[in-house]
Coordinates of C-alpha atoms and ligand atoms in Angstrom, one line a residue:
X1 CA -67.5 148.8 5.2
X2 CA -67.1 149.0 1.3
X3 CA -67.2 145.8 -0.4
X4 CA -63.4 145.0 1.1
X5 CA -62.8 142.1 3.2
X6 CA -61.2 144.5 5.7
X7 CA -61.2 148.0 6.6
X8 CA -57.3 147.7 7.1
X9 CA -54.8 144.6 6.4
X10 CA -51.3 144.9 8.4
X11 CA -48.3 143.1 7.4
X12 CA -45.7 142.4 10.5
X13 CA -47.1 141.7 13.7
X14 CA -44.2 143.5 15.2
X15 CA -44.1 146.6 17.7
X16 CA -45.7 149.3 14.5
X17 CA -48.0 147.1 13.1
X18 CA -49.6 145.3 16.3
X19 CA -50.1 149.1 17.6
X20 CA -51.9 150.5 14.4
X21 CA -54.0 147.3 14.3
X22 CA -55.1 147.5 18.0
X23 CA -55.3 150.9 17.8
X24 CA -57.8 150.5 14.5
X25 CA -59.3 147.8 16.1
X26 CA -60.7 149.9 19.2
X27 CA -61.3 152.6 16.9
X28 CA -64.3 150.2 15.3
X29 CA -62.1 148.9 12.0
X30 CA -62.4 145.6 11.1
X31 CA -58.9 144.6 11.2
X32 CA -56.4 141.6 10.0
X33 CA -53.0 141.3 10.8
X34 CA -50.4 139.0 9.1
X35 CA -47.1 137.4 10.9
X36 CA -44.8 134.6 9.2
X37 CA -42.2 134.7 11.9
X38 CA -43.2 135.6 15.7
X39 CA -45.6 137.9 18.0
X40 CA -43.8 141.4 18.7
X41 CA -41.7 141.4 15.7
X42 CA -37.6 142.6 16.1
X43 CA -37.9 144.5 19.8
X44 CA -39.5 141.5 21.8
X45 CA -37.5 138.5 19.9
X46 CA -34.4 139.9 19.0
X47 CA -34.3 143.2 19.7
X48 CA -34.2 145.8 23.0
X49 CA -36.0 143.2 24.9
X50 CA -34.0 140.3 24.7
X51 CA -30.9 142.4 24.4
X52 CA -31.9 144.7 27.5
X53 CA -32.1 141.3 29.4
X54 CA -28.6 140.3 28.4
X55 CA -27.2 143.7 29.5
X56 CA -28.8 143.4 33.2
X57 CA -26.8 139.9 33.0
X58 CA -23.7 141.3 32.2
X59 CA -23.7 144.1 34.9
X60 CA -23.1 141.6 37.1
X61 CA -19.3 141.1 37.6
X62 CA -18.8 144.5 38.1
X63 CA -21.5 144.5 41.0
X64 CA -20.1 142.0 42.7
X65 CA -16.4 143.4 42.0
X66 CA -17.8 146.6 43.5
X67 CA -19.5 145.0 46.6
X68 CA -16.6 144.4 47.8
X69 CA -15.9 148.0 48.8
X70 CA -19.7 148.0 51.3
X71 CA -17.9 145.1 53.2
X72 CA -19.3 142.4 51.1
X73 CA -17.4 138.8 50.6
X74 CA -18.6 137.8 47.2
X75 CA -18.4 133.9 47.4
X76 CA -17.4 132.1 44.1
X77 CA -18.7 133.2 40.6
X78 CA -19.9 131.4 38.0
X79 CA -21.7 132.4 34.8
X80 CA -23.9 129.8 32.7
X81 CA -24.6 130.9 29.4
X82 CA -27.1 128.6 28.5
X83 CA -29.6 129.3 31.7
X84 CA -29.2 132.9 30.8
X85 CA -30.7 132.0 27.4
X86 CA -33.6 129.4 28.6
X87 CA -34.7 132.3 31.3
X88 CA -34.7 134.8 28.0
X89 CA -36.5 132.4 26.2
X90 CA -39.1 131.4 28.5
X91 CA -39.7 135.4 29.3
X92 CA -39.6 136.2 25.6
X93 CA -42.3 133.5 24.9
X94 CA -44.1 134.8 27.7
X95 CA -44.5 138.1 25.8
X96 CA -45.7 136.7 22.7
X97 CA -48.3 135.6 24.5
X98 CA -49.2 138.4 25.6
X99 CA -49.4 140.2 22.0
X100 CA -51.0 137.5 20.9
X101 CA -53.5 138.2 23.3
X102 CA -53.9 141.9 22.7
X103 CA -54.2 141.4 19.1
X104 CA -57.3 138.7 19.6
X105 CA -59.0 141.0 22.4
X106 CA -58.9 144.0 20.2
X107 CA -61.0 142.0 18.0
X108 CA -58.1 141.7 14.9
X109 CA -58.3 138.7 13.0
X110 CA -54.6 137.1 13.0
X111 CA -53.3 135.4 10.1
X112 CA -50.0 132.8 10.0
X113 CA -48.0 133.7 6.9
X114 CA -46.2 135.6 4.6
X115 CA -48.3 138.2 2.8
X116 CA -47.4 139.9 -0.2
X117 CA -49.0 142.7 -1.6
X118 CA -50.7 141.9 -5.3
X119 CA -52.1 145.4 -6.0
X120 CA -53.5 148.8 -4.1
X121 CA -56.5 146.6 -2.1
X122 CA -55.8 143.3 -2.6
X123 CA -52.8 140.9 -0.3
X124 CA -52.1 137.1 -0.6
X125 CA -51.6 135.1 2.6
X126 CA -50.3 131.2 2.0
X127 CA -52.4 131.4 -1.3
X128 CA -55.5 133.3 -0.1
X129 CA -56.2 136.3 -1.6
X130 CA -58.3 139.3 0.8
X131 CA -58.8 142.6 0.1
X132 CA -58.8 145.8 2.4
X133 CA -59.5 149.1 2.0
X134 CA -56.2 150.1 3.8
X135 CA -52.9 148.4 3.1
X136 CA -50.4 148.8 6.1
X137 CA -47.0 147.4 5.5
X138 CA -45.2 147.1 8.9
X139 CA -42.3 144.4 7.8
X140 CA -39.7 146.2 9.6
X141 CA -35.8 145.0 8.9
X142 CA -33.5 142.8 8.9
X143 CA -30.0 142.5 9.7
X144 CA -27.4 141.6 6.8
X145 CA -23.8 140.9 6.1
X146 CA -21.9 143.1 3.3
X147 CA -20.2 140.5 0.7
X148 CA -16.3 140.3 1.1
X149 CA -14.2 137.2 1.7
X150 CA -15.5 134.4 4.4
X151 CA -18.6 136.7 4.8
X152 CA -20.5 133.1 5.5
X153 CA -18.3 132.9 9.0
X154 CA -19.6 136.3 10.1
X155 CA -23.0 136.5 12.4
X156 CA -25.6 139.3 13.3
X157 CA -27.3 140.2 16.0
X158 CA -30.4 138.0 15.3
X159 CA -27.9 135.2 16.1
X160 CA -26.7 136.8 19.8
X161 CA -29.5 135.7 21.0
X162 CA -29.8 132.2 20.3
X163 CA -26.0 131.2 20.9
X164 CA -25.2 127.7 22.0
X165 CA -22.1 128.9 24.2
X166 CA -20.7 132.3 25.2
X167 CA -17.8 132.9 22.9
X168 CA -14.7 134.0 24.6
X169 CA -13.2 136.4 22.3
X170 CA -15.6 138.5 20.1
X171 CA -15.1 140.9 17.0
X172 CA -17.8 143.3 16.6
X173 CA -17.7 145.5 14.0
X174 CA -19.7 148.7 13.3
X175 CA -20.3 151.8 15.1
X176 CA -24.2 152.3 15.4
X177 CA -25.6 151.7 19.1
X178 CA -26.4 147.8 18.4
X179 CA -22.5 146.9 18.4
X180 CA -21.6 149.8 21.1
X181 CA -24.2 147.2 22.9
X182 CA -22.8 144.2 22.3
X183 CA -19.6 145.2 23.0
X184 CA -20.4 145.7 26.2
X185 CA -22.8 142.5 26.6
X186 CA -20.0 140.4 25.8
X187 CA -17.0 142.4 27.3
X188 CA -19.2 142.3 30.4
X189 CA -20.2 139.1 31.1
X190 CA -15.9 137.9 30.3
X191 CA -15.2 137.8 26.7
X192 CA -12.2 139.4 25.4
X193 CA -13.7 142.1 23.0
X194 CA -12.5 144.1 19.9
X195 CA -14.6 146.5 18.7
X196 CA -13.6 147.6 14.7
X197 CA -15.4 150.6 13.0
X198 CA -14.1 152.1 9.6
X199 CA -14.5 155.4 9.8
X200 CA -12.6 158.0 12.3
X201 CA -15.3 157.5 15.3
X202 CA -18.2 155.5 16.2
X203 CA -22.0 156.7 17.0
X204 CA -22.0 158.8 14.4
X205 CA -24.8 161.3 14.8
X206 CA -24.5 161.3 18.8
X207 CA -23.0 164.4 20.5
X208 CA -19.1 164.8 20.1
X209 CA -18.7 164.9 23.7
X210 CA -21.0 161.7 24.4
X211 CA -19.2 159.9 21.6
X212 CA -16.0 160.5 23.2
X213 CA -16.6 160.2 26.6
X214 CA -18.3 156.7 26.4
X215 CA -15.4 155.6 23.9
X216 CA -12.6 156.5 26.8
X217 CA -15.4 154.5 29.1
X218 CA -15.1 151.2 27.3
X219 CA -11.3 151.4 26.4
X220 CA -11.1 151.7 30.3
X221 CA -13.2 148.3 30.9
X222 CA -10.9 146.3 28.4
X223 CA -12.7 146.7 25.2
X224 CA -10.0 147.3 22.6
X225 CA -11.8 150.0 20.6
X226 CA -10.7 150.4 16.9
X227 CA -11.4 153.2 14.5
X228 CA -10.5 153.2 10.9
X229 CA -10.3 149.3 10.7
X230 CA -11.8 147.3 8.3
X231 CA -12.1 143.7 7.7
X232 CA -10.9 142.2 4.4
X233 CA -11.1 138.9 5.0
X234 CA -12.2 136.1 7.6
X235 CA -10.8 133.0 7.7
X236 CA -11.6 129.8 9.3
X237 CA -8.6 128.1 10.7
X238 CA -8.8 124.5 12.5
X239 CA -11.6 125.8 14.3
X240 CA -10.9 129.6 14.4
X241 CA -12.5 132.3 12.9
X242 CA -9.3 135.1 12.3
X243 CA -10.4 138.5 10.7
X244 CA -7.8 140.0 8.2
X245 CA -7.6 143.7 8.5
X246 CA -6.4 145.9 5.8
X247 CA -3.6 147.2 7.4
X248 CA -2.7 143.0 7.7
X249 CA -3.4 142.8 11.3
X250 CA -5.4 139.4 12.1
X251 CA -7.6 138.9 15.3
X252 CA -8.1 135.1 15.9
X253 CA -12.2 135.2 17.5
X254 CA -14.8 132.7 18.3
X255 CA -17.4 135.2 16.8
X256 CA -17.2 138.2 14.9
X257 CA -20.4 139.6 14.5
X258 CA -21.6 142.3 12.1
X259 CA -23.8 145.4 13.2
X260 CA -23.4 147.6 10.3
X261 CA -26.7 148.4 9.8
X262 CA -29.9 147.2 9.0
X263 CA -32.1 147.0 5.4
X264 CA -35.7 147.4 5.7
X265 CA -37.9 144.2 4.6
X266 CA -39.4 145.5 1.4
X267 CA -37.9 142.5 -1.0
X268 CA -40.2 140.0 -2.4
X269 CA -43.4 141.8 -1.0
X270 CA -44.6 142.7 -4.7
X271 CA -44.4 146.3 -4.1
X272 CA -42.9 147.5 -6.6
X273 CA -44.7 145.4 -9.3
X274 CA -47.9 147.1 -7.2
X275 CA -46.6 150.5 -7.8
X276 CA -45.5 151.4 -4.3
X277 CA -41.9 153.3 -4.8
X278 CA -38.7 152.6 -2.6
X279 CA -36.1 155.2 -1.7
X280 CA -32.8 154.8 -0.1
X281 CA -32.0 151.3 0.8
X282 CA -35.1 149.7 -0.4
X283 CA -37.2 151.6 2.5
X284 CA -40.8 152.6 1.2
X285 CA -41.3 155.9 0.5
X286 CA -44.2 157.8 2.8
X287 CA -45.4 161.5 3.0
X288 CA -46.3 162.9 6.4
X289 CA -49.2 160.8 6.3
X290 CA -47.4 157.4 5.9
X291 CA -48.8 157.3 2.5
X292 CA -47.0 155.3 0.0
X293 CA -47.2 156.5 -3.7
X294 CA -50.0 154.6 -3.7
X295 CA -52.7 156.4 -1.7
X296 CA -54.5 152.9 0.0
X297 CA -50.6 151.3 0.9
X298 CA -49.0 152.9 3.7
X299 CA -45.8 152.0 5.9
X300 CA -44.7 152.7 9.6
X301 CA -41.8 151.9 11.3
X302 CA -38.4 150.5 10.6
X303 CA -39.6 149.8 6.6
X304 CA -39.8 153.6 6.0
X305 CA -36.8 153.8 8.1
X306 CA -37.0 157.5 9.7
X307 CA -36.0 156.6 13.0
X308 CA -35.4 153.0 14.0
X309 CA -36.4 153.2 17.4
X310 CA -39.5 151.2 19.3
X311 CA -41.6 153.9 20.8
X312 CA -41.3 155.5 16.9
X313 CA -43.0 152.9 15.3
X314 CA -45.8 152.5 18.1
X315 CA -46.2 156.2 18.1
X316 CA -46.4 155.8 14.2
X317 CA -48.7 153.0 14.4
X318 CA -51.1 155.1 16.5
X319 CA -50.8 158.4 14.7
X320 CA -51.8 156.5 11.3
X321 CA -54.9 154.0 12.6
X322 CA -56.3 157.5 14.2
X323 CA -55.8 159.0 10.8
X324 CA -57.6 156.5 9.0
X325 CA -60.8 155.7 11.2
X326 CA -60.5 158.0 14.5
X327 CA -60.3 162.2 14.6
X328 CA -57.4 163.6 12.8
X329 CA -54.7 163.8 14.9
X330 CA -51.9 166.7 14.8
X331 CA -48.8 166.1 12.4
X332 CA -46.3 163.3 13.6
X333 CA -43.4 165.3 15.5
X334 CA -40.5 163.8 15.4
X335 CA -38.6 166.5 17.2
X336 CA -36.9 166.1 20.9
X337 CA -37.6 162.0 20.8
X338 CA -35.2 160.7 23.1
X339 CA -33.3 157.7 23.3
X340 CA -31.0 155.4 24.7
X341 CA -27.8 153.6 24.1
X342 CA -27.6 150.5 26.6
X343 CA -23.6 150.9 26.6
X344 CA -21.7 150.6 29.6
X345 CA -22.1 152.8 30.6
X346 CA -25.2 154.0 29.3
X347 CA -26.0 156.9 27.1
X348 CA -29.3 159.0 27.4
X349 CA -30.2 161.7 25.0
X350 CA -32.5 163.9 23.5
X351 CA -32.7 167.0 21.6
X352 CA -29.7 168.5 19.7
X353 CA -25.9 168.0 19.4
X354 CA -23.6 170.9 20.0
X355 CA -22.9 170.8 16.9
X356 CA -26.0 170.8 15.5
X357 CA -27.4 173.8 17.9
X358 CA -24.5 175.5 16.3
X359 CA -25.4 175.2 12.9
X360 CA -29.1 175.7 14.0
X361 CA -29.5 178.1 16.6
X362 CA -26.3 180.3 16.5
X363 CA -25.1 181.1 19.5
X364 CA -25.5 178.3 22.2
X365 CA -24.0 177.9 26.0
X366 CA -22.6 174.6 27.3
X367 CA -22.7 173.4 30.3
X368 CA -21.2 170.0 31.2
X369 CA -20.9 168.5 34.5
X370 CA -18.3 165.4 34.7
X371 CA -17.8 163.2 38.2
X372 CA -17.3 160.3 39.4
X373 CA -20.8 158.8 40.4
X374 CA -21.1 158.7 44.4
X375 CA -21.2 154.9 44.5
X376 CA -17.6 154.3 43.0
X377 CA -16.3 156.4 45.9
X378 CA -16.3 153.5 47.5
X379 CA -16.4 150.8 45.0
X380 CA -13.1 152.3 43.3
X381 CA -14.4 151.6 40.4
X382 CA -12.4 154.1 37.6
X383 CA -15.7 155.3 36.1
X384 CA -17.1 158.7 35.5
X385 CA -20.1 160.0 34.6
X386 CA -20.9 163.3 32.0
X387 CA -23.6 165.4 32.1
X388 CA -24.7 168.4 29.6
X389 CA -27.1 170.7 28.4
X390 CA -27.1 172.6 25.4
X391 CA -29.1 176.1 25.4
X392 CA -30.2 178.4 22.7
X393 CA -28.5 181.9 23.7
X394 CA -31.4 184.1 23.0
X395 CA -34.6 182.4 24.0
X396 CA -32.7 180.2 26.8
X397 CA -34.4 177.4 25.2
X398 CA -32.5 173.9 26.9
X399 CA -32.4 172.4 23.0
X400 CA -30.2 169.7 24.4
X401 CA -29.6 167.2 27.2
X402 CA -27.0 164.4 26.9
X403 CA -25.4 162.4 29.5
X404 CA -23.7 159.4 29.7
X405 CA -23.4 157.6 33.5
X406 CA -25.8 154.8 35.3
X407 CA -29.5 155.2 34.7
X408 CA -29.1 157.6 31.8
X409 CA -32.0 156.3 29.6
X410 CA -34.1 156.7 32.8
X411 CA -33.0 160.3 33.8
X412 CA -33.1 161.6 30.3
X413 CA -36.6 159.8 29.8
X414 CA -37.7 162.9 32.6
X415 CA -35.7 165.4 31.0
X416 CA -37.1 164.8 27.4
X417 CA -40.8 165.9 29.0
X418 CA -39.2 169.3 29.6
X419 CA -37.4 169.9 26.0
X420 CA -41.1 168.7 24.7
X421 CA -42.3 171.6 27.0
X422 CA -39.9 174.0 25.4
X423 CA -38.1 174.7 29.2
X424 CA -35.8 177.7 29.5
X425 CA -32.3 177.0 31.3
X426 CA -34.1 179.5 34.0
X427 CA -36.6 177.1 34.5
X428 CA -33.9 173.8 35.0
X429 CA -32.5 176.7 37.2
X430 CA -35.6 176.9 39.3
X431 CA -36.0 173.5 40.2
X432 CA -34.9 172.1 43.1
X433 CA -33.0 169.0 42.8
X434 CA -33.0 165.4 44.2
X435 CA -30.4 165.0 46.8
X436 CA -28.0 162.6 46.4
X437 CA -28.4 161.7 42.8
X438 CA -26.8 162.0 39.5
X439 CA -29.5 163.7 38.1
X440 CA -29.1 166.3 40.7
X441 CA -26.6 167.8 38.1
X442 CA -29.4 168.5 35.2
X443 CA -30.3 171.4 37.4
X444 CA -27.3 172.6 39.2
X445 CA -25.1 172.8 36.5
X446 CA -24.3 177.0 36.7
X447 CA -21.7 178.2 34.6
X448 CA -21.6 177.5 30.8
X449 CA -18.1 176.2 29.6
X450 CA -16.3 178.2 27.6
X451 CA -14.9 176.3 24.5
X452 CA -13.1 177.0 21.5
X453 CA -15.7 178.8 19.6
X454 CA -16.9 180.9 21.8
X455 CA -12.9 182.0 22.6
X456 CA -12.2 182.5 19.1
X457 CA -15.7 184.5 18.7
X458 CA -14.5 186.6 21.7
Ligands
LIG501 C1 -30.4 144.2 18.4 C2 -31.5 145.3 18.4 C3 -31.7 146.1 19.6 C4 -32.6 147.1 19.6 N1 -32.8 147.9 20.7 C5 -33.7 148.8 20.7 C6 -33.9 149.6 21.9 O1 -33.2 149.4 22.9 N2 -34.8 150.6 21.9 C7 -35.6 150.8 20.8 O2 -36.4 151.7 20.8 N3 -35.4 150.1 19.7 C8 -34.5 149.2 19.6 N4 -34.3 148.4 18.5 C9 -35.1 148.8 17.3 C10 -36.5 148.2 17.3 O3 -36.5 146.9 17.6 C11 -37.2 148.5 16.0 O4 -37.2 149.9 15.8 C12 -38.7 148.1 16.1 O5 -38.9 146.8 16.4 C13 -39.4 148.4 14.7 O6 -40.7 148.0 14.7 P1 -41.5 147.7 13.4 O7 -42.9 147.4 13.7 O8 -41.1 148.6 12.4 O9 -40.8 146.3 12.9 P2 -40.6 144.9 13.5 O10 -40.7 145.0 15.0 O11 -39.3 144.4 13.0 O12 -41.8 144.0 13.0 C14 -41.9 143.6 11.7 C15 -42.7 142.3 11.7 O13 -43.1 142.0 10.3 C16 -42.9 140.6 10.1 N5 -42.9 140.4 8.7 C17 -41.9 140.8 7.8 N6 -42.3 140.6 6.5 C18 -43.5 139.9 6.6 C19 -44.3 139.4 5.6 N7 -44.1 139.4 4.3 N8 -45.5 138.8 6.1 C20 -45.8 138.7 7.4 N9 -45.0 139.2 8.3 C21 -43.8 139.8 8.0 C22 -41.6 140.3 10.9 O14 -41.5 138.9 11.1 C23 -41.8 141.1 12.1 O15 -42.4 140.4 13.1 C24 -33.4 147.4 18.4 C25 -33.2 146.6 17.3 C26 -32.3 145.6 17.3 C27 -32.1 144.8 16.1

């Protein structure tokens, strides 16, 4: 080691930086880690773990509404809130342990505190001042509240988790996956839910079908879905929150949380004043080494803000530590990554959009599959389930699998493993399916749909 304290100093303990460290760590770095907040960082405190846990919760009335149609005699329901929360609690600090753990095991030195970065080798933890050859800054993001009128009475989804009572009647607004989420959670486990996004449709990005489909979905289960609606204004009235819309509309709530995005935690860190240059949003700026304008600082995960997704910034964390001290691994590919929206129902996906295999590939075929799942035949429950596959024309390439229905994230999950493979439509063709299932359809799906384009082409 050269004259450094440490081969390589992470900032954030969360799911990129704990990776890269113990991944550094095995690799023979001497490694320290800083945390000011907890173990596991956004994903196990208030992220997809915590939020996962809270969708499994709120499944339940419609499973026991569905029993009903097997024979069974669902005796009186009840939901507590606040055992819902203790249970999370005790499971989340059961996991911090456990990266705790990890970390100590892997031989990284763990220090409590906020760093700050004072130049290209040097960090300051509660006053102390180390040095490292490698700077990794793993800070992640943060959720935030736009400024506007009564902006104070507005929550985020750091605060879900830690409620003191289930509100009855929830405002979400935004239209990424986390409020398509929390829409649900709460609509599902009873409250009366309105769901506001200002532009013309939400999950932007997403395929047009999937974005649809799910939309009609949740309209269906009582969430009262609004596009082109934006709050101007929220009051508190004897008790009340009440959002003001601009058309004048007002929705009395107990909540109204904000999920319109998140900001990357780069302020205050001395970066800048250390020469490390921020893009868009304030996320650092990396090359396809995760190298910061400064050669020694580099940045993974949610900070550099790429793709804000758990497996990315463990993937990331990995790629980087085995750049640094291991054998140079192949370039990060961030192509075919799937992913998964825990809506209800769920969404599963990976690869392109049609529209995007449009503008990409030229001429694609479609096929879509659209049922209602097996279970619900006797349930009765009024839900459907859509299935479809996107394939480049000429090389018969599947460049895209979408589906929306129970289990998605764990059907696609399979799926992805093929796109990754580069398999043909033939090749879906040629493998026999699992009988009954919904995922059946992924490789039984025949004829390609003919749709407007494709008419107007003819
Ligand atoms: C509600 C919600 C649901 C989500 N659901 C999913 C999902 O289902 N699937 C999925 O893949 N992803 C999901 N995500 C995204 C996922 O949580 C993030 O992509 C992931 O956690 C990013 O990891 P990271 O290491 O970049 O940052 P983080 O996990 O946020 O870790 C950053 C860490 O740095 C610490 N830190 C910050 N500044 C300092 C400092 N100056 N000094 C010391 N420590 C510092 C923080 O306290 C934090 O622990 C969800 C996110 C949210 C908010």
């Amino acid at each position: 080691m050269s004259g450094y304290n440490y081969d390589l100093f992470v900032i954030g303990a969360g799911s990129g930086g704990v990776r890269a460290a113990r991944t550094a760590g095995a690799l023979g770095a001497k490694v320290a880690i800083a945390e000011d907040r907890f173990y596991g960082g956004t994903c196990v405190n208030v992220g997809c773990v915590p939020k996962k846990l809270l969708v499994y919760a709120s499944h339940f009335a419609e499973e026991f509404e569905d029993a009903a149609g097997f024979g069974w005699t669902v005796g009186e329901r009840s939901f507590d809130w606040g055992t819902l929360i203790a249970n999370k609690d005790a499971e989340i600090e059961r996991l911090n342990g456990i990266y705790e753990r990890l970390l100590k095991n892997s031989g990284v030195e763990v220090l409590w505190g906020r760093a700050t970065v004072v130049d290209g080798h040097t960090v300051e933890v509660e006053g102390r001042r180390i040095t490292a050859e490698h700077i990794l800054v793993a800070t992640g993001g943060r959720p935030f509240v736009p400024e506007f009128p009564g902006h104070e009475h507005a929550s985020m989804s750091d605060d879900m988790f830690h409620l003191d009572r289930m509100p009855e009647r929830v405002v979400v607004v935004g239209g990424g996956y986390i409020a398509v989420e929390f829409a649900g959670i709460f609509s599902g486990l009873g409250a009366e839910v309105t769901q506001l996004y200002r532009g013309p449709h939400f999950l932007r990005g997403f395929d047009d079908d999937v974005r649809h489909f799910l939309c009609d979905e949740m309209r269906k289960k009582g969430i009262d879905v609004r596009f082109n609606a934006t709050i101007v204004r929220i009051e508190k009235r004897e008790g009340d929150l009440c959002a003001e819309l601009e058309d004048g509309t007002e929705i009395p709530a107990d909540m109204i949380l904000y999920a319109t995005g998140r900001v990357p935690n780069t302020g205050g860190l001395g970066l800048e004043e250390a020469g490390v240059r921020l893009g868009d949003k304030g996320a650092i700026a990396v090359d396809q080494a995760f190298r910061s304008s400064v050669p020694s600082i580099h940045a993974i995960g949610d900070v550099i803000d790429r793709m804000q997704l758990t497996p990315v910034a463990l993937a990331e964390g990995m790629w980087l530590a085995r750049h640094l001290f291991g054998e140079a691994p192949a370039p990060f590919d961030y192509d075919n990554i799937p992913s998964a929206v825990f809506s209800q129902p769920t969404i599963g996906t990976v690869g392109l959009t049609e529209a995007k295999a449009r503008s990409t590939c030229g001429d694609v075929d479609i096929y879509t599959s659209e049922f209602r799942p097996m279970k619900h035949t006797l349930s009765g429950r009024d839900e459907r389930t859509l299935m479809k596959l996107i394939v480049d024309r000429a090389s018969d390439r599947v460049v895209g699998a979408h589906m929306v229905g129970p289990d998605a994230g764990e059907i696609v999950q399979g799926i992805a493993i093929a796109l990754k493979c580069g398999a043909t439509k033939a090749q879906f063709d040629a493998t026999i399916g699992i009988h009954p299932t919904a995922a059946e359809e992924f490789v039984t799906m025949r004829e390609p749909a003919v749709r407007e384009v494709d008419k107007a082409a003819e």
